Structures are given as structure tokens and as C-alpha cells.
């Protein structure tokens, strides 16, 4: 697409178009970044001062008291511990399970490969729904435990398909030559396929980790009464929802001004929950871009 | 694929089966897991036709036929809930798709790598934030002292700050905006990949013929991403009804509940909070049935009018 080579004279419409491109992207970047930056700025501003509003891209009265308050909350620490625990555990177990499944369904010689594949693809479209699933977890004794965070969602057909597509692209001859040397399927999986699959493993691990880190609904639904299994997002939700419920009427907002969490403390809690992922994702960009491109388009 | 399988099957010997024992063991575990966590809950659909009581279980609860469904469709709230779910699902599907395509095309027009890369990185950011964070940020931005009211007041567009969350007419646009804000950059990844795979010589030829950039987009880029667009549309049509829970649950409040409640919220309210498992299941079953119907219809349409299909 190197246009300079041809030295074609550019029409005036192209210049207008360039302006539109620049304006659109500038607006896009501002709208995407500003609310996030503003939250970070608010989190570093004095709480009482912030009530006056009009704080934009720099704190008016710098303070780290908000963070002291947030880190002083017992349940934030519990939530952080549970969130880190479930993210690490689920990422490892779920990655292994999905990789094994993808490996099996991508073996061209395997007897039940298409049946097993279909068995899992169906789960993408048909599911029992909230109530039957809730009752199942209850009957299995998963509700009210930490295990409800990592056991039920261990295998996802979507992640399996992403990996399968990638594994199917690996030449069969590699596997065959290993098998001639007497390697079984386990060895092939561990020493031939897995090392070649690192990019797609990274992609899927990121998908799982983000999903785990950002989950709040399972904490609310299955562990509402168990404060020892609360998660960071659920704690943040409790902080925020006290405010949101009141936005319905101005009357409430005025009366409740003293009881709701100050905006600066909410901002600090928000920054704490989003920071790890925001710091991490730029470095994993090339993985999820390729992962999404190979897996996403081909079903 | 089936024919290929048969050919392979002829060659399969006892030795081959023995060699595949590892694959068989994994298969067995995966099927057992799938049955427990994905297929077993389907038996719970029976509850929709019962007056389910936990102490009686599925086997001994009283069957009531279609009573629960009758209750649902005589409930004005549920009719509104169906409307809300469909409306927001469709609005979100259309707006997020348009934004993703638009963003991908415009970003592709940026030739300078040092400018393109950072913009792309920034565009992914909101995807990695949870809905809790996104709705919290959105709530602050739209509050009476938030940035949106600030700008509108400053430019004299409004005379008094608007409480956006108090009026039903703003709710659907807010939800659509929230979805676009969160997913535009992420959804554009696939479209950008599709654009990159278009043969560059097409653009070169068009340049020589004197086409301007808009014409190149119109006649080369857009047709080039059409297959991707159709496949994604197909996949998302079945999800239209699934797209209505987190945002609506987190942003909804008493004043806008006539437009904010969706099927999933209804299920949560009746099934979990009120312990009417049967009614909750019936509403969920209705949603699943409509979703499957939508996928089948979309698939048929795609088969008839183009080469794309899911299955």
C-alpha cells in the first residue's frame, strides 16, 4: 500500500477525508481515555475538596488518604486474596483442561473426534439457564464454597475451539515422526504440540484470567452470605451500588450525601481493582490479537 | 468430513485403539464433566412445567402443565421485559457492529505505525475493565456534576443539569453507549485482520484509476470485510437475548425499571429472590427457545442469500 511509489496526485476529497480521520480518532481516544484518567485523578484528590467538582486531569488538592481508607477496609483485603486465588487457580486448571480437550479433538486419527467436538459445540448454544444451574451447584455442595469459582467453568467450548483451530494448523508429520520413535499421545501433547502452542495458550490464559478477575455475579449469587469468599469486584460493586440506587431521585441523593461512599474513595477502589489488568494487557497484545483472529473468525 | 472418517475407520486396528487409550481416557473425563455441568441442568427444564418445591424434588413435584407460561404472558411486566430485552439486544448489536466496522476502517486509513499502535492499544483498554468499573465510571460521568453535564452547560446546550438516570428515555441510549465504549476496539480486531488480508494490488489499481480514498473504502474495503461481517452477525444474532444482564442490572433503578428490566433480571428476581424456581425456569426456557430459533432462522437466511453459515 505504498502510495508514494506511484506519485498519483491526491484528489481534494482525500484531504477532507484525512481531516475526518484525524478528528474521529482524536475524539475516540479522548472519549475512551478521559473517564479512566479522571477516575485516577479523583482517587488522588482530597475527598472534601472533590465535592466542589470541576476536577479534570490533575488533582486540585493532592492526597493519598483515599488509598489509605481503601486499604484499611478488611473486606477489600479478603476480596483481593480470593480474587487473586481464583484467577491463578482457574487459569491454570482451565488452561490445562481446555488444552487437553482441544488436543484430543484435533487428532485426525482419533475415533470419536467429531462426536466429542459436537458434544461441546452444543453447549455453546443450549444451556439450562440460571435456575437449574443454581440448583445443580447447590445440590453438588458448590454454593457457599470457593470451588464454585473454578470448577463449573473449567471447560469452555469457545476457548477449546480457539485452541483446536490453532492445533489443526500444526503439521501432522511432527506427530507422526515422534510416534515412530515410540512416543505415546501424552508425550506428543506435552513435548511436541504444547511447546508450539505457546501463543494460543497465552491468548486463552488471558481470556480466562480477565474473565475470572472481572467476575462479580457468581460471588453475589452463590456466596452472598459467605464474606470470606467475597471478591474484589463484588466489594467494589457494593461500594458503588449504594450510590447508584440513589441516583433515582435528587431528594435521596441530598439526604444520603453523608451515608454514601465519597466519590474519591470509590475512585480509589476502582483504580485498585482495574490496575493489575490495565498494567498487564498491553504486553499481551500480540497474543490476543492473533488468538482472536484465528479462533474468532472460524467459528 | 464424514467420508474422510470412514476411510480412516477401515484402517483402525486393535493396536491403534490401544494407542489411543490416552485419548479415550481424556474423552471419558471430558464427557462426564460436560454431562454434569452442561447437560444435566437441562433436566431442570422440567421445573417449568411443575410447581417445583425443593423438598419434593423434580420427581415428586406437582405437574401444572403450561400454567407458569400462562402466568408469564398474562403478566404485563414480563411483556415489557421481553420488549426491553429484544430492543436493547438489537440496538446494541447494530450500534456496536457499526462502531467496530467504522473504527476498523478509519484506523486502517492511518498509515503511520507510531500513531496507529498506541491508538489501538488504547482502544482495547475498556474491554479489560469489568462492568462494575465501567458502569461506575459511566455513572460518575453522567451525574449532575459529571463531565457530560459540565460540557452541555458550558456550551449552553442545556440550562440545568440533567439527571440522566431518572428518565426512561435516556436508558437505552446509555446502555448502547456503554456497550460501544467497552467493546468497539476489541470487536474491531477481527475486522482489522479482515482488512489486512485484502489484496493490496486492488488498492494500487484503484489509485491508478484515480479513485479517492472514500471510493476505495466503498468498493474495495467494504466488500472485502463482508464475509467476516456476516459470520459475526450470524454468531451474534443468537446472543441478542443474552446481552441483557450486567449493564441493565448495574445501571437500573426504580425510576427506569419499566425500560431497564430484562429477561435475566426477571429470572433473578423471581427465581432467586422470590424462590419461585418454576417461574424463573419458565422465563429462562422461553429465552433459550427464542435464542435457538433466532440462530436457526439466521443460519437459514445466510444459507439462502450467501455462502456463509454456522453449521
Coordinates of C-alpha atoms in Angstrom, one line a residue:
Chain A
X1 CA 0.0 0.0 0.0
X2 CA 2.9 2.3 -0.5
X3 CA 1.3 5.1 -2.4
X4 CA 4.3 7.2 -2.8
X5 CA 5.7 4.9 -5.4
X6 CA 3.0 5.8 -7.9
X7 CA 3.0 9.5 -7.4
X8 CA -0.7 9.7 -8.1
X9 CA -2.0 13.2 -7.4
X10 CA -4.3 13.1 -4.5
X11 CA -7.8 14.4 -5.0
X12 CA -9.1 17.2 -2.7
X13 CA -11.7 14.8 -1.3
X14 CA -8.8 12.8 0.2
X15 CA -7.6 15.8 2.1
X16 CA -11.0 16.4 3.6
X17 CA -11.1 12.7 4.4
X18 CA -7.8 12.9 6.2
X19 CA -9.2 15.6 8.4
X20 CA -12.3 13.5 9.2
X21 CA -10.0 10.5 10.1
X22 CA -7.9 12.7 12.5
X23 CA -11.0 14.2 14.2
X24 CA -12.7 10.9 14.6
X25 CA -9.7 9.2 16.1
X26 CA -8.9 12.1 18.4
X27 CA -12.5 12.1 19.7
X28 CA -12.3 8.3 20.1
X29 CA -9.1 8.5 22.1
X30 CA -10.4 11.3 24.3
X31 CA -13.8 9.6 25.0
X32 CA -12.0 6.3 25.8
X33 CA -9.3 7.7 28.0
X34 CA -10.8 10.7 29.7
X35 CA -13.2 8.9 32.1
X36 CA -10.5 6.5 33.2
X37 CA -7.9 9.2 33.7
X38 CA -10.4 11.3 35.6
X39 CA -11.1 8.4 37.9
X40 CA -7.4 8.1 38.6
X41 CA -7.1 11.8 39.2
X42 CA -10.1 11.8 41.6
X43 CA -8.6 9.0 43.6
X44 CA -5.6 11.2 44.4
X45 CA -7.7 14.2 45.4
X46 CA -8.8 15.2 48.8
X47 CA -12.3 13.9 49.5
X48 CA -14.0 17.1 50.8
X49 CA -12.4 19.3 48.2
X50 CA -13.7 16.9 45.4
X51 CA -17.3 17.6 46.4
X52 CA -16.9 21.1 44.7
X53 CA -16.4 19.2 41.4
X54 CA -14.6 20.7 38.4
X55 CA -11.6 18.4 38.7
X56 CA -10.4 17.3 35.3
X57 CA -6.9 16.0 34.5
X58 CA -5.0 17.0 37.6
X59 CA -5.8 16.7 41.3
X60 CA -6.6 20.1 42.9
X61 CA -5.7 19.1 46.4
X62 CA -3.4 16.1 46.3
X63 CA -4.0 13.4 48.9
X64 CA -3.3 9.7 49.3
X65 CA -5.9 9.4 52.1
X66 CA -8.4 7.6 49.8
X67 CA -6.0 4.8 49.3
X68 CA -5.3 4.6 53.0
X69 CA -9.0 4.3 53.6
X70 CA -9.4 1.6 50.9
X71 CA -6.5 -0.4 52.1
X72 CA -7.8 -0.1 55.6
X73 CA -11.0 -2.0 54.6
X74 CA -10.9 -5.5 55.8
X75 CA -13.2 -6.9 53.1
X76 CA -11.1 -5.4 50.3
X77 CA -8.2 -7.5 51.5
X78 CA -10.3 -10.6 51.7
X79 CA -11.7 -9.9 48.3
X80 CA -8.2 -9.3 46.8
X81 CA -7.0 -12.6 48.3
X82 CA -9.9 -14.5 46.9
X83 CA -9.7 -12.8 43.5
X84 CA -6.0 -13.5 43.1
X85 CA -6.5 -17.1 44.3
X86 CA -9.4 -17.8 41.9
X87 CA -7.7 -16.1 39.0
X88 CA -4.4 -18.1 39.4
X89 CA -6.1 -21.5 40.1
X90 CA -8.8 -21.2 37.4
X91 CA -6.3 -20.0 34.8
X92 CA -4.1 -23.0 35.4
X93 CA -6.7 -25.7 35.7
X94 CA -8.9 -24.3 32.9
X95 CA -6.0 -23.9 30.5
X96 CA -4.9 -27.5 31.0
X97 CA -8.4 -28.9 30.7
X98 CA -9.1 -26.9 27.5
X99 CA -5.7 -27.7 26.0
X100 CA -6.2 -31.4 26.6
X101 CA -9.7 -31.3 25.1
X102 CA -8.5 -29.3 22.1
X103 CA -5.6 -31.7 21.7
X104 CA -7.9 -34.7 21.6
X105 CA -10.4 -33.3 19.2
X106 CA -7.7 -32.1 16.8
X107 CA -6.1 -35.6 16.5
X108 CA -7.1 -36.6 12.9
X109 CA -6.9 -40.3 13.7
X110 CA -9.0 -40.2 16.8
X111 CA -12.1 -42.4 16.6
X112 CA -14.6 -40.1 18.4
X113 CA -13.1 -36.8 17.4
X114 CA -16.1 -35.3 15.6
X115 CA -18.6 -36.6 18.2
X116 CA -16.6 -35.1 21.1
X117 CA -16.4 -31.9 19.2
X118 CA -20.1 -31.7 18.6
X119 CA -20.8 -32.6 22.2
X120 CA -19.0 -29.5 23.3
X121 CA -20.2 -27.1 20.5
X122 CA -23.8 -27.9 21.5
X123 CA -23.1 -26.5 25.0
X124 CA -22.4 -23.1 23.3
X125 CA -25.9 -22.8 22.2
X126 CA -28.0 -24.8 24.6
X127 CA -27.8 -24.3 28.4
X128 CA -30.0 -25.0 31.3
X129 CA -30.3 -21.3 32.4
X130 CA -29.8 -19.6 35.7
X131 CA -32.2 -21.5 38.0
X132 CA -31.4 -25.1 37.0
X133 CA -27.7 -24.3 37.2
X134 CA -28.1 -22.6 40.6
X135 CA -29.9 -25.7 41.9
X136 CA -27.3 -28.0 40.5
X137 CA -24.5 -26.2 42.2
X138 CA -26.5 -26.2 45.4
X139 CA -27.1 -30.0 45.2
X140 CA -23.4 -30.6 44.4
X141 CA -22.5 -28.6 47.5
X142 CA -20.6 -26.0 45.5
X143 CA -22.5 -22.9 46.7
X144 CA -21.0 -21.3 49.7
X145 CA -17.5 -22.6 48.8
X146 CA -14.5 -21.3 47.0
X147 CA -14.8 -24.1 44.5
X148 CA -17.8 -22.6 42.8
X149 CA -15.3 -20.1 41.2
X150 CA -13.1 -22.6 39.3
X151 CA -14.8 -26.0 38.9
X152 CA -18.0 -25.2 37.0
X153 CA -16.5 -23.0 34.2
X154 CA -13.3 -25.1 33.7
X155 CA -14.1 -26.0 30.1
X156 CA -15.5 -23.6 27.7
X157 CA -16.3 -24.6 24.1
X158 CA -15.2 -21.2 22.8
X159 CA -11.7 -21.5 24.2
X160 CA -11.5 -25.1 23.1
X161 CA -12.4 -24.0 19.5
X162 CA -9.7 -21.3 19.5
X163 CA -7.1 -23.9 20.5
X164 CA -8.4 -26.6 18.2
X165 CA -8.1 -24.3 15.2
X166 CA -4.5 -23.5 16.2
X167 CA -3.6 -27.1 16.8
X168 CA -5.1 -28.2 13.5
X169 CA -2.6 -25.9 11.8
X170 CA 0.4 -27.8 13.1
X171 CA 1.7 -30.3 10.5
X172 CA 0.8 -33.9 11.2
X173 CA 4.3 -35.1 10.2
X174 CA 5.7 -33.8 13.5
X175 CA 3.4 -36.0 15.5
X176 CA 4.0 -39.0 13.2
X177 CA 7.7 -38.9 13.4
X178 CA 7.5 -38.7 17.2
X179 CA 5.2 -41.7 17.2
X180 CA 7.6 -43.7 15.0
X181 CA 10.1 -43.1 17.8
X182 CA 7.6 -44.7 20.2
X183 CA 6.1 -41.6 21.7
X184 CA 2.5 -42.0 23.0
X185 CA -0.2 -39.3 22.8
X186 CA 0.7 -37.9 26.2
X187 CA 4.3 -37.4 25.1
X188 CA 3.1 -35.8 21.9
X189 CA 0.9 -33.5 23.8
X190 CA 3.5 -32.5 26.3
X191 CA 6.6 -32.3 24.1
X192 CA 5.5 -31.7 20.6
X193 CA 2.2 -29.8 20.5
X194 CA 2.3 -27.8 23.7
X195 CA 5.6 -26.0 23.0
X196 CA 4.3 -25.0 19.6
X197 CA 1.1 -23.8 21.1
X198 CA 2.5 -21.2 23.4
X199 CA 0.9 -18.2 21.6
X200 CA -2.6 -19.7 21.7
X201 CA -2.1 -20.8 25.3
X202 CA -1.2 -17.3 26.2
X203 CA -4.3 -16.0 24.5
X204 CA -6.7 -18.4 26.2
X205 CA -4.9 -17.9 29.6
X206 CA -5.5 -14.1 29.2
X207 CA -9.2 -14.7 28.3
X208 CA -9.7 -16.9 31.4
X209 CA -7.7 -14.6 33.7
X210 CA -9.7 -11.5 32.6
X211 CA -13.0 -13.3 33.0
X212 CA -12.0 -14.5 36.5
X213 CA -10.7 -11.2 37.6
X214 CA -13.8 -9.3 36.5
X215 CA -16.4 -11.7 37.8
X216 CA -18.8 -10.5 40.4
X217 CA -22.1 -12.2 39.6
X218 CA -21.0 -15.6 40.9
X219 CA -19.9 -14.1 44.2
X220 CA -23.2 -12.4 44.6
X221 CA -25.3 -15.4 43.5
X222 CA -23.5 -18.3 45.2
X223 CA -21.6 -16.7 48.1
X224 CA -23.6 -13.7 49.1
X225 CA -23.6 -14.8 52.8
X226 CA -20.0 -16.0 52.8
X227 CA -18.0 -12.9 53.4
X228 CA -14.8 -15.0 53.4
X229 CA -15.3 -15.8 49.7
X230 CA -16.2 -12.3 48.5
X231 CA -14.3 -11.0 45.5
X232 CA -12.8 -7.6 44.7
X233 CA -15.3 -6.8 42.1
X234 CA -18.2 -7.7 44.3
X235 CA -16.8 -5.5 47.1
X236 CA -16.4 -2.6 44.6
X237 CA -20.0 -3.2 43.4
X238 CA -21.2 -2.9 47.0
X239 CA -19.4 0.4 47.3
X240 CA -20.8 1.7 44.0
X241 CA -24.3 0.5 44.2
X242 CA -25.1 2.4 47.4
X243 CA -24.6 5.5 45.1
X244 CA -26.4 4.2 42.1
X245 CA -29.5 3.2 43.8
X246 CA -29.9 6.8 44.9
X247 CA -29.4 8.4 41.6
X248 CA -33.1 7.8 41.0
X249 CA -34.1 10.9 42.9
X250 CA -32.3 14.1 43.8
X251 CA -34.1 14.1 47.1
X252 CA -32.4 10.8 48.1
X253 CA -29.0 12.0 46.9
X254 CA -29.2 15.0 49.2
X255 CA -30.4 13.1 52.2
X256 CA -27.9 10.3 51.7
X257 CA -25.0 12.5 51.0
X258 CA -23.4 11.6 54.3
X259 CA -24.1 7.9 54.2
X260 CA -22.9 7.1 50.7
X261 CA -19.2 6.5 50.0
X262 CA -17.4 9.6 48.8
X263 CA -16.6 9.8 45.1
X264 CA -12.8 9.9 45.8
X265 CA -12.9 6.6 47.8
X266 CA -14.9 4.9 45.1
X267 CA -12.4 6.2 42.6
X268 CA -9.5 4.7 44.6
X269 CA -11.3 1.4 45.0
X270 CA -11.9 1.4 41.2
X271 CA -8.3 2.1 40.5
X272 CA -7.2 -0.7 42.8
X273 CA -9.4 -3.3 41.0
X274 CA -8.6 -2.3 37.5
X275 CA -4.8 -1.6 37.9
X276 CA -3.4 -5.2 37.6
X277 CA -5.2 -5.9 34.3
X278 CA -4.6 -2.4 32.8
X279 CA -0.8 -2.8 33.5
X280 CA -0.8 -6.3 32.0
X281 CA -2.8 -6.2 28.8
X282 CA -0.6 -4.0 26.6
X283 CA 2.2 -6.6 26.9
X284 CA 0.0 -9.5 25.8
X285 CA -1.5 -7.6 22.9
X286 CA 0.1 -9.5 20.1
X287 CA -1.1 -12.8 21.7
X288 CA -4.7 -11.9 22.0
X289 CA -4.8 -10.2 18.6
X290 CA -3.6 -13.4 16.8
X291 CA -5.6 -15.6 19.1
X292 CA -8.8 -13.7 18.3
X293 CA -8.1 -13.6 14.6
X294 CA -7.5 -17.3 14.2
X295 CA -10.2 -18.5 16.6
X296 CA -12.8 -15.8 16.3
X297 CA -13.5 -15.8 12.6
X298 CA -13.5 -19.5 12.1
X299 CA -16.4 -20.0 14.5
Chain B
X1 CA -15.6 -34.9 6.8
X2 CA -17.7 -37.9 7.3
X3 CA -16.3 -39.6 4.2
X4 CA -12.8 -39.0 5.5
X5 CA -13.7 -40.6 8.8
X6 CA -14.9 -43.7 7.1
X7 CA -11.7 -44.2 5.2
X8 CA -9.8 -43.8 8.4
X9 CA -12.0 -46.2 10.2
X10 CA -11.2 -49.1 7.9
X11 CA -7.6 -48.8 8.9
X12 CA -8.3 -48.8 12.6
X13 CA -6.9 -51.9 14.4
X14 CA -6.8 -53.1 17.9
X15 CA -3.3 -51.7 18.2
X16 CA -4.5 -48.3 17.2
X17 CA -7.2 -48.4 19.8
X18 CA -4.7 -49.3 22.4
X19 CA -2.5 -46.5 21.3
X20 CA -5.5 -44.1 21.6
X21 CA -6.2 -45.2 25.2
X22 CA -4.9 -41.9 26.5
X23 CA -7.3 -40.0 24.2
X24 CA -10.1 -42.3 25.3
X25 CA -9.5 -41.6 29.0
X26 CA -9.5 -37.8 28.3
X27 CA -12.6 -38.1 26.3
X28 CA -14.3 -40.0 29.0
X29 CA -13.4 -37.4 31.7
X30 CA -14.5 -34.5 29.4
X31 CA -17.8 -36.1 28.5
X32 CA -18.5 -36.9 32.2
X33 CA -17.7 -33.3 33.1
X34 CA -19.9 -32.0 30.3
X35 CA -22.8 -34.1 31.3
X36 CA -22.7 -33.0 34.9
X37 CA -22.2 -29.3 34.3
X38 CA -23.9 -28.6 30.9
X39 CA -26.3 -31.4 30.1
X40 CA -27.7 -32.3 33.5
X41 CA -29.1 -28.8 34.1
X42 CA -31.2 -29.3 31.0
X43 CA -33.3 -31.8 33.0
X44 CA -34.2 -28.8 35.2
X45 CA -36.4 -27.5 32.4
X46 CA -39.0 -29.9 33.7
X47 CA -39.4 -27.4 36.6
X48 CA -41.0 -25.0 34.2
X49 CA -44.0 -27.4 33.9
X50 CA -44.2 -28.1 37.6
X51 CA -45.0 -26.4 40.8
X52 CA -41.5 -27.2 41.9
X53 CA -40.8 -27.5 45.7
X54 CA -37.2 -28.2 46.7
X55 CA -38.3 -30.7 49.4
X56 CA -40.2 -32.7 46.8
X57 CA -37.5 -32.6 44.1
X58 CA -38.0 -33.0 40.4
X59 CA -39.6 -36.4 40.7
X60 CA -42.4 -35.6 43.2
X61 CA -43.3 -32.0 42.5
X62 CA -46.8 -31.5 41.0
X63 CA -47.1 -31.0 37.3
X64 CA -49.1 -27.9 36.4
X65 CA -48.7 -28.0 32.6
X66 CA -48.3 -24.6 31.0
X67 CA -49.6 -22.7 34.0
X68 CA -46.3 -21.0 34.6
X69 CA -46.1 -19.8 31.0
X70 CA -49.7 -18.6 31.1
X71 CA -48.8 -16.6 34.2
X72 CA -45.8 -15.1 32.4
X73 CA -47.7 -14.0 29.3
X74 CA -50.5 -12.5 31.4
X75 CA -48.0 -10.5 33.4
X76 CA -47.7 -7.0 31.9
X77 CA -44.2 -6.7 33.4
X78 CA -43.0 -9.8 31.6
X79 CA -44.3 -8.5 28.2
X80 CA -42.3 -5.3 28.9
X81 CA -39.3 -7.3 29.9
X82 CA -39.4 -9.2 26.6
X83 CA -39.7 -5.9 24.7
X84 CA -36.8 -4.4 26.7
X85 CA -34.6 -7.5 26.1
X86 CA -35.2 -7.5 22.4
X87 CA -34.9 -3.8 21.9
X88 CA -31.7 -3.4 23.8
X89 CA -30.2 -6.5 22.3
X90 CA -30.9 -5.3 18.8
X91 CA -29.8 -1.7 19.4
X92 CA -26.6 -3.0 21.0
X93 CA -25.9 -5.4 18.1
X94 CA -26.4 -2.7 15.5
X95 CA -24.5 0.1 17.3
X96 CA -21.6 -2.0 18.4
X97 CA -21.2 -3.5 14.9
X98 CA -21.4 -0.1 13.1
X99 CA -18.8 1.3 15.6
X100 CA -16.4 -1.6 15.2
X101 CA -16.6 -1.5 11.4
X102 CA -16.2 2.3 11.4
X103 CA -13.3 2.3 13.8
X104 CA -11.5 -0.5 11.9
X105 CA -11.9 1.2 8.6
X106 CA -10.8 4.6 9.9
X107 CA -7.9 3.2 11.8
X108 CA -6.8 1.4 8.7
X109 CA -6.5 4.7 6.9
X110 CA -3.8 5.8 9.3
X111 CA -0.6 4.9 7.6
X112 CA 1.9 5.9 10.3
X113 CA 2.7 3.0 12.6
X114 CA 3.7 5.2 15.5
X115 CA 0.3 6.7 15.6
X116 CA -1.7 3.5 14.8
X117 CA -0.2 1.3 17.5
X118 CA -0.9 3.5 20.6
X119 CA -4.5 4.2 19.4
X120 CA -5.1 0.5 19.0
X121 CA -3.7 -0.2 22.5
X122 CA -5.9 2.5 24.0
X123 CA -8.9 1.1 22.1
X124 CA -8.6 -2.3 23.9
X125 CA -8.5 -0.8 27.4
X126 CA -12.2 -0.7 28.2
X127 CA -12.6 -4.3 27.2
X128 CA -10.4 -5.3 30.1
X129 CA -12.4 -3.4 32.7
X130 CA -15.3 -5.1 34.5
X131 CA -18.9 -4.0 34.0
X132 CA -18.7 -2.9 37.6
X133 CA -15.9 -0.4 36.8
X134 CA -17.5 0.7 33.5
X135 CA -20.9 1.4 35.0
X136 CA -19.3 3.1 37.9
X137 CA -17.2 5.4 35.7
X138 CA -20.2 6.0 33.4
X139 CA -22.4 6.8 36.4
X140 CA -19.9 9.5 37.6
X141 CA -19.5 10.9 34.1
X142 CA -23.3 11.3 33.7
X143 CA -24.0 12.5 37.2
X144 CA -25.3 16.1 37.7
X145 CA -21.8 17.3 38.4
X146 CA -20.2 14.9 35.9
X147 CA -18.3 15.8 32.7
X148 CA -21.2 15.4 30.3
X149 CA -23.5 17.9 32.2
X150 CA -20.4 20.1 32.6
X151 CA -19.8 20.3 28.8
X152 CA -23.5 20.7 27.9
X153 CA -23.9 23.5 30.4
X154 CA -20.7 25.2 29.3
X155 CA -21.8 25.3 25.7
X156 CA -25.3 26.4 26.7
X157 CA -27.0 23.4 25.2
X158 CA -28.9 22.9 28.4
X159 CA -29.8 25.4 31.1
X160 CA -29.9 22.9 34.0
X161 CA -28.0 19.7 34.8
X162 CA -29.9 16.6 33.6
X163 CA -30.2 13.6 35.9
X164 CA -29.8 11.1 33.0
X165 CA -30.6 8.1 35.2
X166 CA -34.0 9.4 36.2
X167 CA -35.6 9.4 32.8
X168 CA -36.6 6.2 30.9
X169 CA -36.0 7.8 27.5
X170 CA -32.2 8.0 28.2
X171 CA -31.8 4.5 29.4
X172 CA -31.5 2.5 26.1
X173 CA -29.1 5.0 24.5
X174 CA -26.9 4.9 27.7
X175 CA -26.8 1.1 27.6
X176 CA -25.9 1.2 23.9
X177 CA -23.2 3.8 24.5
X178 CA -21.8 1.8 27.4
X179 CA -21.5 -1.3 25.1
X180 CA -19.9 0.7 22.3
X181 CA -17.5 2.3 24.7
X182 CA -16.4 -1.0 26.2
X183 CA -16.2 -3.2 23.0
X184 CA -15.5 -1.1 19.9
X185 CA -11.8 -1.5 20.0
X186 CA -12.0 -5.2 20.8
X187 CA -14.6 -6.0 18.2
X188 CA -12.6 -4.1 15.6
X189 CA -9.7 -6.6 15.9
X190 CA -11.3 -9.1 13.7
X191 CA -12.4 -6.5 11.1
X192 CA -8.9 -5.1 11.0
X193 CA -7.5 -8.6 10.4
X194 CA -10.0 -9.0 7.6
X195 CA -9.0 -5.6 6.1
X196 CA -5.3 -6.6 6.2
X197 CA -6.0 -9.7 4.3
X198 CA -7.4 -7.8 1.3
X199 CA -5.1 -8.0 -1.7
X200 CA -3.1 -4.6 -1.7
X201 CA -2.9 -4.7 -5.5
X202 CA -6.6 -3.9 -5.6
X203 CA -5.9 -0.6 -3.9
X204 CA -3.0 0.1 -6.1
X205 CA -5.0 -0.5 -9.2
X206 CA -7.8 1.8 -7.9
X207 CA -5.3 4.5 -7.2
X208 CA -4.0 4.4 -10.7
X209 CA -7.6 4.7 -12.0
X210 CA -7.9 7.8 -9.9
X211 CA -10.2 6.6 -7.2
X212 CA -10.2 8.6 -4.0
X213 CA -10.0 7.1 -0.5
X214 CA -13.7 7.1 0.0
X215 CA -14.3 5.3 -3.2
X216 CA -11.6 2.7 -2.3
X217 CA -13.4 2.1 1.0
X218 CA -16.7 1.8 -0.7
X219 CA -15.7 -0.5 -3.5
X220 CA -12.7 -2.5 -2.0
X221 CA -12.7 -2.4 1.8
X222 CA -16.4 -2.9 2.5
X223 CA -16.9 -5.8 0.1
X224 CA -13.6 -7.3 1.5
X225 CA -15.0 -7.4 5.0
X226 CA -18.4 -8.6 4.1
X227 CA -17.8 -12.3 4.8
X228 CA -16.4 -11.5 8.3
X229 CA -19.3 -9.2 8.9
X230 CA -21.9 -11.8 8.0
X231 CA -20.3 -14.6 10.1
X232 CA -20.1 -12.3 13.2
X233 CA -23.7 -11.2 12.6
X234 CA -24.7 -14.8 12.5
X235 CA -22.9 -15.7 15.7
X236 CA -24.3 -12.6 17.5
X237 CA -27.9 -13.0 16.5
X238 CA -28.2 -16.0 18.8
X239 CA -26.7 -13.9 21.6
X240 CA -29.1 -11.0 21.2
X241 CA -31.1 -12.1 24.2
X242 CA -28.0 -12.9 26.3
X243 CA -26.7 -9.4 26.0
X244 CA -29.1 -8.1 28.6
X245 CA -27.9 -8.5 32.1
X246 CA -24.9 -6.9 33.7
X247 CA -25.3 -3.3 32.4
X248 CA -29.0 -3.2 33.0
X249 CA -28.7 -4.7 36.4
X250 CA -26.0 -2.3 37.5
X251 CA -27.4 0.9 35.9
X252 CA -31.1 0.3 36.5
X253 CA -33.0 1.9 39.3
X254 CA -36.6 2.3 40.5
X255 CA -37.4 5.2 38.1
X256 CA -36.4 3.5 34.9
X257 CA -37.3 -0.1 35.7
X258 CA -40.0 -0.2 33.1
X259 CA -37.3 0.0 30.4
X260 CA -34.3 -1.5 32.2
X261 CA -35.6 -4.9 33.2
X262 CA -34.5 -7.8 31.0
X263 CA -35.4 -11.5 31.0
X264 CA -32.3 -12.4 33.0
X265 CA -33.1 -9.8 35.7
X266 CA -36.7 -11.1 35.8
X267 CA -35.4 -14.6 36.3
X268 CA -33.1 -13.5 39.0
X269 CA -35.9 -11.6 40.7
X270 CA -38.5 -14.3 40.6
X271 CA -36.3 -17.4 40.7
X272 CA -33.6 -16.5 43.2
X273 CA -35.1 -13.6 45.3
X274 CA -38.7 -14.9 45.5
X275 CA -37.7 -18.6 45.4
X276 CA -40.2 -19.3 42.6
X277 CA -37.9 -21.7 40.8
X278 CA -40.6 -22.8 38.4
X279 CA -41.5 -19.4 37.2
X280 CA -37.8 -18.4 36.8
X281 CA -37.1 -21.6 34.9
X282 CA -40.1 -21.0 32.6
X283 CA -38.8 -17.5 31.8
X284 CA -35.3 -18.8 31.2
X285 CA -36.6 -21.6 29.0
X286 CA -38.5 -19.1 26.9
X287 CA -35.3 -17.2 26.4
X288 CA -33.3 -20.3 25.4
X289 CA -36.0 -21.4 23.0
X290 CA -36.2 -18.0 21.3
X291 CA -32.4 -17.8 21.1
X292 CA -32.2 -21.2 19.3
X293 CA -34.9 -20.2 17.0
X294 CA -33.1 -17.0 16.1
X295 CA -29.9 -18.9 15.3
X296 CA -31.7 -21.3 13.1
X297 CA -33.5 -18.5 11.2
X298 CA -30.3 -16.5 10.8
X299 CA -28.5 -19.6 9.6
X300 CA -31.2 -20.4 7.0
X301 CA -31.2 -16.8 5.8
X302 CA -27.5 -16.8 5.4
X303 CA -27.6 -20.1 3.6
X304 CA -30.2 -18.7 1.1
X305 CA -28.6 -15.3 0.4
X306 CA -24.8 -16.0 0.7
X307 CA -22.3 -18.7 1.2
X308 CA -21.8 -18.1 4.9
X309 CA -23.2 -20.3 7.6
X310 CA -22.5 -21.6 11.0
X311 CA -23.5 -25.2 10.6

